[in-house]
């Protein structure tokens, strides 16, 4: 016998869970939001350097990875970036566009958390936190949820437990384990938007470059049915003591798989071979100084020390073949990472609950009526730049609409009876 009854239980008080609970509550449902963590929405709090990159003006299905790239279309079409921006504006939160459509709070990520909590209050949402969920089970045409505060019965349960990144703030695999136990297929989870690492001995010559940052074009090739598909990003790259980071590397990491190579153009927008040839004909400068026209000086010197020719060689003395080889290496630097910095440094999880087992319109399980999965726990992963938060808002909104429709149908059925 359940101690408590609600119309819906949302497990996970992160971005997706808070927004879904608020939207469902404002549509007339009695909603319980439960989370094991003491602090609400800790991942929002630490995101974007504490200012929360809460969406991207340009969000579209093109910026998402999934086993089914079309799965996110319905939710994004029905609740897009403009809709969430309008909500932020209604709450009087000041924000700015930082880069390529990325929107950040002017003040603090706390503004978004406070907004979501106010939205939950407007919907009369009951929040239990901290409260651990022990089990979720189908029962009597609905669901029972066993928690530290007693048993709960509800026609619908929403799993919004997020992914595995940043375990120090309480990330767990609860949602994945629950989905698997109830028969759902999983796409193997892996760290995404994460720095890449290299063999320590092979990377040793680059360790002194740690801290150097520069704009690059970075690419990798993914196997496809016919050959391969190249993915390229134009962003900043950062050298670290263990490998590479920065927006360029975080972006490509979501597409990279163990054993694959990545290719980096260290001077995008330049024809280095042609420019070096012109410099040879017109300049008596040393090669190191000429190369520093396109690269940070420390990187130019280190690159020449590793690959040659000598940095102090005068341009007219350099063979054409040597200049062509130098240009080719700079604009098609091929590396093979050995791994990533893992869940500790990953911003999101790729993989998750297989979309083949979910409805794209309602985020409801195709295996169990009344069970929904939203947000990061689903196999939908956005690019860096606010896209993953937009998926949280869009999937939560689609789910809340479905919960409201099911609730209305149930109420009408009871009235007829």
Short mmCIF file of C-alpha atoms in Angstrom, two decimals:
data_model
loop_
_atom_site.label_atom_id
_atom_site.label_comp_id
_atom_site.label_asym_id
_atom_site.label_seq_id
_atom_site.Cartn_x
_atom_site.Cartn_y
_atom_site.Cartn_z
CA UNK A 1 0.00 0.00 0.00
CA UNK A 2 1.48 3.32 -1.05
CA UNK A 3 1.88 6.03 1.57
CA UNK A 4 1.46 8.85 -0.97
CA UNK A 5 -0.34 9.36 -4.27
CA UNK A 6 0.50 11.78 -7.06
CA UNK A 7 -0.41 12.16 -10.72
CA UNK A 8 3.26 11.96 -11.72
CA UNK A 9 6.62 11.36 -10.06
CA UNK A 10 9.69 12.98 -11.61
CA UNK A 11 12.96 11.37 -10.53
CA UNK A 12 15.88 13.80 -10.82
CA UNK A 13 15.86 17.52 -9.97
CA UNK A 14 18.24 18.75 -12.64
CA UNK A 15 17.44 20.90 -15.65
CA UNK A 16 15.07 18.46 -17.35
CA UNK A 17 13.40 17.25 -14.16
CA UNK A 18 12.75 20.70 -12.75
CA UNK A 19 11.32 22.00 -16.00
CA UNK A 20 9.14 18.93 -16.62
CA UNK A 21 7.75 19.01 -13.07
CA UNK A 22 6.98 22.73 -13.37
CA UNK A 23 5.30 22.38 -16.75
CA UNK A 24 3.22 19.37 -15.66
CA UNK A 25 2.23 21.06 -12.41
CA UNK A 26 1.11 24.18 -14.22
CA UNK A 27 -1.09 21.96 -16.40
CA UNK A 28 -3.01 20.77 -13.35
CA UNK A 29 -1.15 17.62 -12.28
CA UNK A 30 -0.13 16.84 -8.72
CA UNK A 31 3.59 16.29 -9.20
CA UNK A 32 6.27 14.92 -6.89
CA UNK A 33 9.87 15.82 -7.74
CA UNK A 34 12.45 13.69 -5.93
CA UNK A 35 16.26 13.71 -5.94
CA UNK A 36 18.94 12.06 -3.79
CA UNK A 37 21.22 15.13 -3.76
CA UNK A 38 21.04 17.77 -1.05
CA UNK A 39 21.46 20.65 -3.53
CA UNK A 40 19.10 21.24 -6.40
CA UNK A 41 20.40 21.48 -9.99
CA UNK A 42 24.10 21.38 -9.14
CA UNK A 43 25.03 20.81 -12.78
CA UNK A 44 23.25 24.04 -13.77
CA UNK A 45 25.08 25.82 -10.97
CA UNK A 46 28.56 24.90 -12.23
CA UNK A 47 27.82 25.20 -15.95
CA UNK A 48 29.21 27.92 -18.17
CA UNK A 49 31.77 29.02 -15.61
CA UNK A 50 28.93 29.63 -13.16
CA UNK A 51 26.87 31.66 -15.63
CA UNK A 52 24.97 28.82 -17.35
CA UNK A 53 24.98 28.65 -21.14
CA UNK A 54 21.24 27.98 -20.95
CA UNK A 55 20.50 27.63 -24.67
CA UNK A 56 21.71 28.47 -28.16
CA UNK A 57 19.77 30.78 -30.47
CA UNK A 58 20.60 28.52 -33.42
CA UNK A 59 19.57 25.20 -31.86
CA UNK A 60 18.25 22.74 -34.43
CA UNK A 61 18.39 18.96 -34.93
CA UNK A 62 21.64 19.43 -36.88
CA UNK A 63 23.58 20.00 -33.64
CA UNK A 64 22.65 16.71 -31.97
CA UNK A 65 24.14 13.21 -32.06
CA UNK A 66 22.01 10.10 -31.63
CA UNK A 67 21.60 6.60 -32.95
CA UNK A 68 18.48 8.12 -34.53
CA UNK A 69 19.40 11.68 -35.60
CA UNK A 70 15.74 12.47 -36.32
CA UNK A 71 14.52 11.59 -32.82
CA UNK A 72 15.01 15.09 -31.37
CA UNK A 73 13.12 16.87 -34.17
CA UNK A 74 9.63 16.71 -32.69
CA UNK A 75 10.53 18.01 -29.22
CA UNK A 76 12.79 20.76 -30.57
CA UNK A 77 10.13 21.91 -33.05
CA UNK A 78 7.46 22.18 -30.37
CA UNK A 79 9.60 23.95 -27.77
CA UNK A 80 12.68 25.67 -29.17
CA UNK A 81 15.29 28.15 -28.05
CA UNK A 82 12.99 31.13 -28.66
CA UNK A 83 10.43 29.66 -26.25
CA UNK A 84 12.92 29.25 -23.42
CA UNK A 85 14.42 32.69 -24.10
CA UNK A 86 10.93 34.16 -23.73
CA UNK A 87 10.59 32.41 -20.34
CA UNK A 88 13.93 33.80 -19.21
CA UNK A 89 12.86 37.28 -20.28
CA UNK A 90 9.53 36.99 -18.45
CA UNK A 91 11.50 36.34 -15.28
CA UNK A 92 13.62 39.42 -15.88
CA UNK A 93 16.92 37.53 -16.14
CA UNK A 94 19.62 39.52 -17.93
CA UNK A 95 21.67 37.55 -20.45
CA UNK A 96 24.10 38.01 -23.31
CA UNK A 97 25.30 36.20 -26.41
CA UNK A 98 28.91 35.18 -26.02
CA UNK A 99 29.84 33.22 -29.14
CA UNK A 100 28.01 31.54 -32.03
CA UNK A 101 24.53 31.88 -30.53
CA UNK A 102 25.55 30.81 -27.03
CA UNK A 103 23.45 32.59 -24.38
CA UNK A 104 24.74 33.11 -20.83
CA UNK A 105 23.30 34.76 -17.74
CA UNK A 106 24.84 38.18 -17.07
CA UNK A 107 24.87 37.52 -13.35
CA UNK A 108 24.84 33.87 -12.32
CA UNK A 109 23.54 30.39 -13.09
CA UNK A 110 21.62 30.78 -9.82
CA UNK A 111 19.20 32.98 -11.78
CA UNK A 112 18.14 30.00 -13.91
CA UNK A 113 17.83 27.72 -10.87
CA UNK A 114 15.71 30.30 -9.05
CA UNK A 115 13.53 30.68 -12.15
CA UNK A 116 12.94 26.94 -12.36
CA UNK A 117 12.10 26.72 -8.67
CA UNK A 118 9.61 29.60 -9.05
CA UNK A 119 8.07 27.77 -12.00
CA UNK A 120 7.74 24.65 -9.82
CA UNK A 121 6.09 26.71 -7.08
CA UNK A 122 3.64 28.08 -9.64
CA UNK A 123 2.75 24.51 -10.51
CA UNK A 124 2.36 23.42 -6.89
CA UNK A 125 5.12 20.85 -7.25
CA UNK A 126 6.03 18.84 -4.14
CA UNK A 127 9.80 18.45 -3.86
CA UNK A 128 11.55 15.81 -1.73
CA UNK A 129 15.23 16.52 -1.47
CA UNK A 130 17.43 14.92 -0.37
CA UNK A 131 15.49 11.69 -0.76
CA UNK A 132 16.85 8.50 -2.25
CA UNK A 133 14.70 6.43 -4.60
CA UNK A 134 15.15 2.73 -3.91
CA UNK A 135 13.01 1.23 -6.64
CA UNK A 136 10.51 1.96 -9.40
CA UNK A 137 8.03 -0.77 -10.29
CA UNK A 138 4.98 -1.10 -12.55
CA UNK A 139 1.83 -1.82 -10.52
CA UNK A 140 -1.95 -1.79 -11.10
CA UNK A 141 -1.84 0.09 -14.38
CA UNK A 142 0.53 2.67 -12.92
CA UNK A 143 3.75 2.82 -10.95
CA UNK A 144 5.03 2.52 -7.41
CA UNK A 145 8.15 4.36 -6.31
CA UNK A 146 9.88 3.26 -3.11
CA UNK A 147 11.71 6.17 -1.46
CA UNK A 148 13.35 7.03 1.84
CA UNK A 149 10.19 8.92 2.74
CA UNK A 150 7.84 6.08 1.95
CA UNK A 151 6.09 4.50 -1.01
CA UNK A 152 4.47 6.57 -3.75
CA UNK A 153 1.85 5.52 -6.28
CA UNK A 154 1.36 7.40 -9.56
CA UNK A 155 0.03 6.70 -13.06
CA UNK A 156 3.23 8.17 -14.55
CA UNK A 157 6.94 8.25 -13.72
CA UNK A 158 9.50 10.47 -15.45
CA UNK A 159 13.17 9.49 -15.30
CA UNK A 160 15.26 12.67 -15.50
CA UNK A 161 18.36 11.46 -13.69
CA UNK A 162 20.93 12.94 -16.10
CA UNK A 163 24.17 11.25 -17.12
CA UNK A 164 27.43 10.07 -15.59
CA UNK A 165 29.70 13.16 -15.87
CA UNK A 166 31.03 14.93 -12.76
CA UNK A 167 30.40 12.18 -10.18
CA UNK A 168 31.53 14.53 -7.38
CA UNK A 169 28.21 16.40 -7.66
CA UNK A 170 26.19 13.21 -7.33
CA UNK A 171 25.89 11.80 -10.85
CA UNK A 172 24.84 8.14 -10.83
CA UNK A 173 23.77 5.45 -13.27
CA UNK A 174 20.35 5.02 -11.61
CA UNK A 175 18.36 5.93 -14.71
CA UNK A 176 20.42 3.66 -16.95
CA UNK A 177 20.12 0.73 -14.55
CA UNK A 178 16.37 1.25 -14.23
CA UNK A 179 15.90 1.43 -18.00
CA UNK A 180 17.93 -1.74 -18.52
CA UNK A 181 16.14 -3.65 -15.76
CA UNK A 182 12.80 -2.79 -17.38
CA UNK A 183 13.96 -4.16 -20.73
CA UNK A 184 15.12 -1.04 -22.59
CA UNK A 185 18.11 -1.17 -24.85
CA UNK A 186 21.05 1.10 -24.03
CA UNK A 187 23.54 2.79 -26.34
CA UNK A 188 26.84 2.37 -24.51
CA UNK A 189 27.45 5.55 -22.47
CA UNK A 190 30.73 7.38 -23.05
CA UNK A 191 32.19 10.71 -21.92
CA UNK A 192 31.51 13.54 -24.39
CA UNK A 193 32.55 17.18 -24.60
CA UNK A 194 35.72 16.03 -22.86
CA UNK A 195 39.48 16.70 -23.22
CA UNK A 196 41.51 14.12 -25.16
CA UNK A 197 44.65 12.47 -23.78
CA UNK A 198 47.72 10.89 -25.38
CA UNK A 199 50.43 8.40 -24.52
CA UNK A 200 52.67 10.11 -21.94
CA UNK A 201 55.94 9.34 -23.73
CA UNK A 202 54.61 10.45 -27.12
CA UNK A 203 53.15 13.63 -25.63
CA UNK A 204 56.27 14.57 -23.64
CA UNK A 205 57.61 16.99 -26.32
CA UNK A 206 54.31 18.92 -26.18
CA UNK A 207 54.10 19.23 -22.38
CA UNK A 208 56.03 22.55 -22.40
CA UNK A 209 53.27 23.96 -24.65
CA UNK A 210 50.64 23.55 -21.91
CA UNK A 211 48.54 26.70 -21.70
CA UNK A 212 48.97 27.70 -25.35
CA UNK A 213 45.63 28.37 -27.06
CA UNK A 214 44.87 29.18 -30.68
CA UNK A 215 42.03 28.94 -33.22
CA UNK A 216 42.12 25.76 -35.30
CA UNK A 217 40.06 23.59 -37.60
CA UNK A 218 39.76 20.10 -36.12
CA UNK A 219 38.37 17.03 -37.89
CA UNK A 220 37.77 13.33 -37.55
CA UNK A 221 36.31 10.70 -39.88
CA UNK A 222 33.42 8.52 -38.75
CA UNK A 223 32.77 5.21 -40.51
CA UNK A 224 29.60 5.30 -42.61
CA UNK A 225 27.75 2.89 -44.84
CA UNK A 226 29.69 4.16 -47.80
CA UNK A 227 33.20 5.07 -46.76
CA UNK A 228 33.36 7.67 -44.01
CA UNK A 229 31.92 11.04 -43.04
CA UNK A 230 34.22 13.88 -41.98
CA UNK A 231 33.19 16.15 -39.13
CA UNK A 232 35.01 19.48 -38.71
CA UNK A 233 34.79 22.27 -36.12
CA UNK A 234 36.39 25.72 -36.16
CA UNK A 235 37.07 26.63 -32.55
CA UNK A 236 39.91 27.33 -30.12
CA UNK A 237 42.31 24.57 -29.09
CA UNK A 238 44.19 24.43 -25.76
CA UNK A 239 47.36 22.45 -25.08
CA UNK A 240 47.41 20.69 -21.68
CA UNK A 241 49.98 18.62 -19.81
CA UNK A 242 48.18 15.40 -20.79
CA UNK A 243 46.83 16.27 -24.22
CA UNK A 244 44.41 18.69 -25.85
CA UNK A 245 41.37 20.59 -24.64
CA UNK A 246 39.50 23.79 -25.46
CA UNK A 247 36.20 24.13 -27.35
CA UNK A 248 37.60 22.57 -30.56
CA UNK A 249 38.63 19.38 -28.79
CA UNK A 250 35.51 19.18 -26.64
CA UNK A 251 33.42 19.37 -29.81
CA UNK A 252 35.34 16.70 -31.71
CA UNK A 253 35.50 14.40 -28.66
CA UNK A 254 31.80 13.60 -29.04
CA UNK A 255 32.54 12.19 -32.50
CA UNK A 256 35.88 10.56 -31.69
CA UNK A 257 36.09 6.82 -30.96
CA UNK A 258 39.07 4.86 -29.61
CA UNK A 259 41.45 3.98 -32.42
CA UNK A 260 40.43 6.93 -34.59
CA UNK A 261 42.78 9.72 -35.55
CA UNK A 262 42.03 13.43 -35.43
CA UNK A 263 43.42 16.03 -37.80
CA UNK A 264 44.22 19.60 -36.79
CA UNK A 265 44.80 22.59 -39.05
CA UNK A 266 46.87 24.95 -36.89
CA UNK A 267 46.50 27.84 -39.34
CA UNK A 268 42.93 27.75 -40.65
CA UNK A 269 42.13 30.31 -43.30
CA UNK A 270 45.71 30.39 -44.55
CA UNK A 271 47.46 28.71 -47.46
CA UNK A 272 50.66 28.27 -45.50
CA UNK A 273 52.56 26.66 -48.39
CA UNK A 274 51.84 29.60 -50.71
CA UNK A 275 52.53 32.19 -48.01
CA UNK A 276 55.86 30.57 -47.10
CA UNK A 277 56.82 30.46 -50.79
CA UNK A 278 56.09 34.19 -51.12
CA UNK A 279 58.03 34.91 -47.94
CA UNK A 280 61.04 32.99 -49.30
CA UNK A 281 61.02 35.15 -52.40
CA UNK A 282 60.55 38.47 -50.60
CA UNK A 283 61.91 38.18 -47.07
CA UNK A 284 65.24 37.52 -45.37
CA UNK A 285 63.59 36.90 -41.99
CA UNK A 286 64.28 33.74 -40.05
CA UNK A 287 61.79 30.88 -40.41
CA UNK A 288 60.78 31.02 -36.74
CA UNK A 289 59.79 34.66 -37.02
CA UNK A 290 57.88 33.99 -40.24
CA UNK A 291 56.01 31.08 -38.71
CA UNK A 292 55.05 33.21 -35.71
CA UNK A 293 52.94 35.22 -38.15
CA UNK A 294 50.33 32.42 -37.93
CA UNK A 295 51.18 30.64 -34.67
CA UNK A 296 51.92 31.72 -31.09
CA UNK A 297 55.68 32.23 -30.92
CA UNK A 298 56.27 29.53 -28.33
CA UNK A 299 54.35 27.01 -30.41
CA UNK A 300 56.19 28.01 -33.59
CA UNK A 301 59.58 27.48 -31.92
CA UNK A 302 58.53 24.17 -30.36
CA UNK A 303 57.07 22.91 -33.62
CA UNK A 304 60.27 23.65 -35.55
CA UNK A 305 62.39 22.05 -32.79
CA UNK A 306 60.33 18.88 -33.19
CA UNK A 307 59.83 18.80 -36.94
CA UNK A 308 62.45 21.16 -38.43
CA UNK A 309 63.82 23.05 -40.27
CA UNK A 310 65.82 25.08 -37.72
CA UNK A 311 64.01 28.19 -36.51
CA UNK A 312 66.99 30.47 -37.17
CA UNK A 313 67.28 29.52 -40.86
CA UNK A 314 66.89 32.49 -43.20
CA UNK A 315 63.92 32.13 -45.51
CA UNK A 316 65.91 32.27 -48.81
CA UNK A 317 68.04 29.33 -47.65
CA UNK A 318 65.13 26.93 -47.24
CA UNK A 319 64.42 24.30 -49.94
CA UNK A 320 60.94 24.48 -51.46
CA UNK A 321 60.31 20.84 -50.54
CA UNK A 322 61.07 21.55 -46.88
CA UNK A 323 58.63 24.47 -46.84
CA UNK A 324 55.90 22.38 -48.46
CA UNK A 325 56.45 19.59 -45.91
CA UNK A 326 56.32 22.10 -43.06
CA UNK A 327 53.09 23.61 -44.37
CA UNK A 328 51.51 20.19 -44.82
CA UNK A 329 52.33 19.19 -41.25
CA UNK A 330 50.94 22.40 -39.81
CA UNK A 331 47.69 22.24 -41.74
CA UNK A 332 47.10 18.51 -41.46
CA UNK A 333 48.59 17.58 -38.09
CA UNK A 334 47.39 14.01 -37.55
CA UNK A 335 47.25 12.60 -34.02
CA UNK A 336 45.78 9.48 -32.43
CA UNK A 337 44.46 10.05 -28.90
CA UNK A 338 44.72 7.16 -26.47
CA UNK A 339 41.71 8.22 -24.42
CA UNK A 340 39.84 11.03 -22.71
CA UNK A 341 39.90 12.69 -19.31
CA UNK A 342 36.81 10.59 -18.50
CA UNK A 343 33.67 11.27 -16.52
CA UNK A 344 35.48 13.58 -14.10
CA UNK A 345 36.06 16.19 -16.83
CA UNK A 346 33.28 15.36 -19.31
CA UNK A 347 30.54 17.95 -19.66
CA UNK A 348 27.90 15.49 -20.90
CA UNK A 349 27.23 11.83 -21.52
CA UNK A 350 26.84 10.45 -25.03
CA UNK A 351 24.74 7.32 -25.41
CA UNK A 352 22.02 6.33 -22.97
CA UNK A 353 18.50 4.94 -23.32
CA UNK A 354 18.07 3.78 -26.90
CA UNK A 355 15.63 6.04 -28.74
CA UNK A 356 14.17 3.01 -30.55
CA UNK A 357 12.42 2.19 -27.28
CA UNK A 358 10.93 5.67 -26.82
CA UNK A 359 8.32 7.82 -28.55
CA UNK A 360 9.84 10.96 -30.05
CA UNK A 361 6.56 12.84 -29.48
CA UNK A 362 6.05 12.00 -25.80
CA UNK A 363 9.38 10.54 -24.60
CA UNK A 364 7.28 7.65 -23.28
CA UNK A 365 8.61 4.12 -23.20
CA UNK A 366 7.33 1.84 -25.96
CA UNK A 367 7.64 -1.03 -23.49
CA UNK A 368 5.84 0.40 -20.44
CA UNK A 369 2.93 2.84 -20.52
CA UNK A 370 3.36 5.80 -18.20
CA UNK A 371 7.15 5.59 -18.04
CA UNK A 372 9.11 8.49 -19.63
CA UNK A 373 12.81 9.26 -20.06
CA UNK A 374 13.98 12.83 -20.67
CA UNK A 375 17.15 14.87 -20.86
CA UNK A 376 20.67 13.52 -20.76
CA UNK A 377 19.74 9.94 -19.85
CA UNK A 378 18.38 9.57 -23.41
CA UNK A 379 20.70 8.86 -26.37
CA UNK A 380 20.59 12.48 -27.61
CA UNK A 381 23.74 14.56 -27.17
CA UNK A 382 24.21 18.16 -28.24
CA UNK A 383 27.26 20.07 -29.36
CA UNK A 384 29.06 22.38 -26.97
CA UNK A 385 27.30 25.72 -26.67
CA UNK A 386 23.96 25.44 -24.86
CA UNK A 387 22.46 22.69 -27.01
CA UNK A 388 22.28 20.10 -24.23
CA UNK A 389 20.34 22.45 -21.99
CA UNK A 390 17.95 23.09 -24.88
CA UNK A 391 17.41 19.33 -25.21
CA UNK A 392 16.60 19.25 -21.48
CA UNK A 393 13.97 21.99 -21.89
CA UNK A 394 12.52 20.57 -25.13
CA UNK A 395 12.29 16.95 -24.00
CA UNK A 396 10.86 18.01 -20.63
CA UNK A 397 8.20 20.15 -22.31
CA UNK A 398 7.18 17.36 -24.70
CA UNK A 399 6.91 14.95 -21.77
CA UNK A 400 4.88 17.40 -19.66
CA UNK A 401 2.40 17.88 -22.52
CA UNK A 402 2.01 14.10 -22.77
CA UNK A 403 1.50 13.79 -19.01
CA UNK A 404 -1.20 16.46 -19.16
CA UNK A 405 -2.99 14.76 -22.04
CA UNK A 406 -2.92 11.42 -20.27
CA UNK A 407 -4.18 13.02 -17.05
CA UNK A 408 -7.04 14.74 -18.88
CA UNK A 409 -8.04 11.48 -20.58
CA UNK A 410 -7.99 9.66 -17.23
CA UNK A 411 -10.09 12.36 -15.57
CA UNK A 412 -12.60 12.26 -18.43
CA UNK A 413 -12.80 8.47 -18.18
CA UNK A 414 -13.46 8.64 -14.45
CA UNK A 415 -16.13 11.29 -14.98
CA UNK A 416 -17.89 9.10 -17.55
CA UNK A 417 -17.79 6.14 -15.17
#
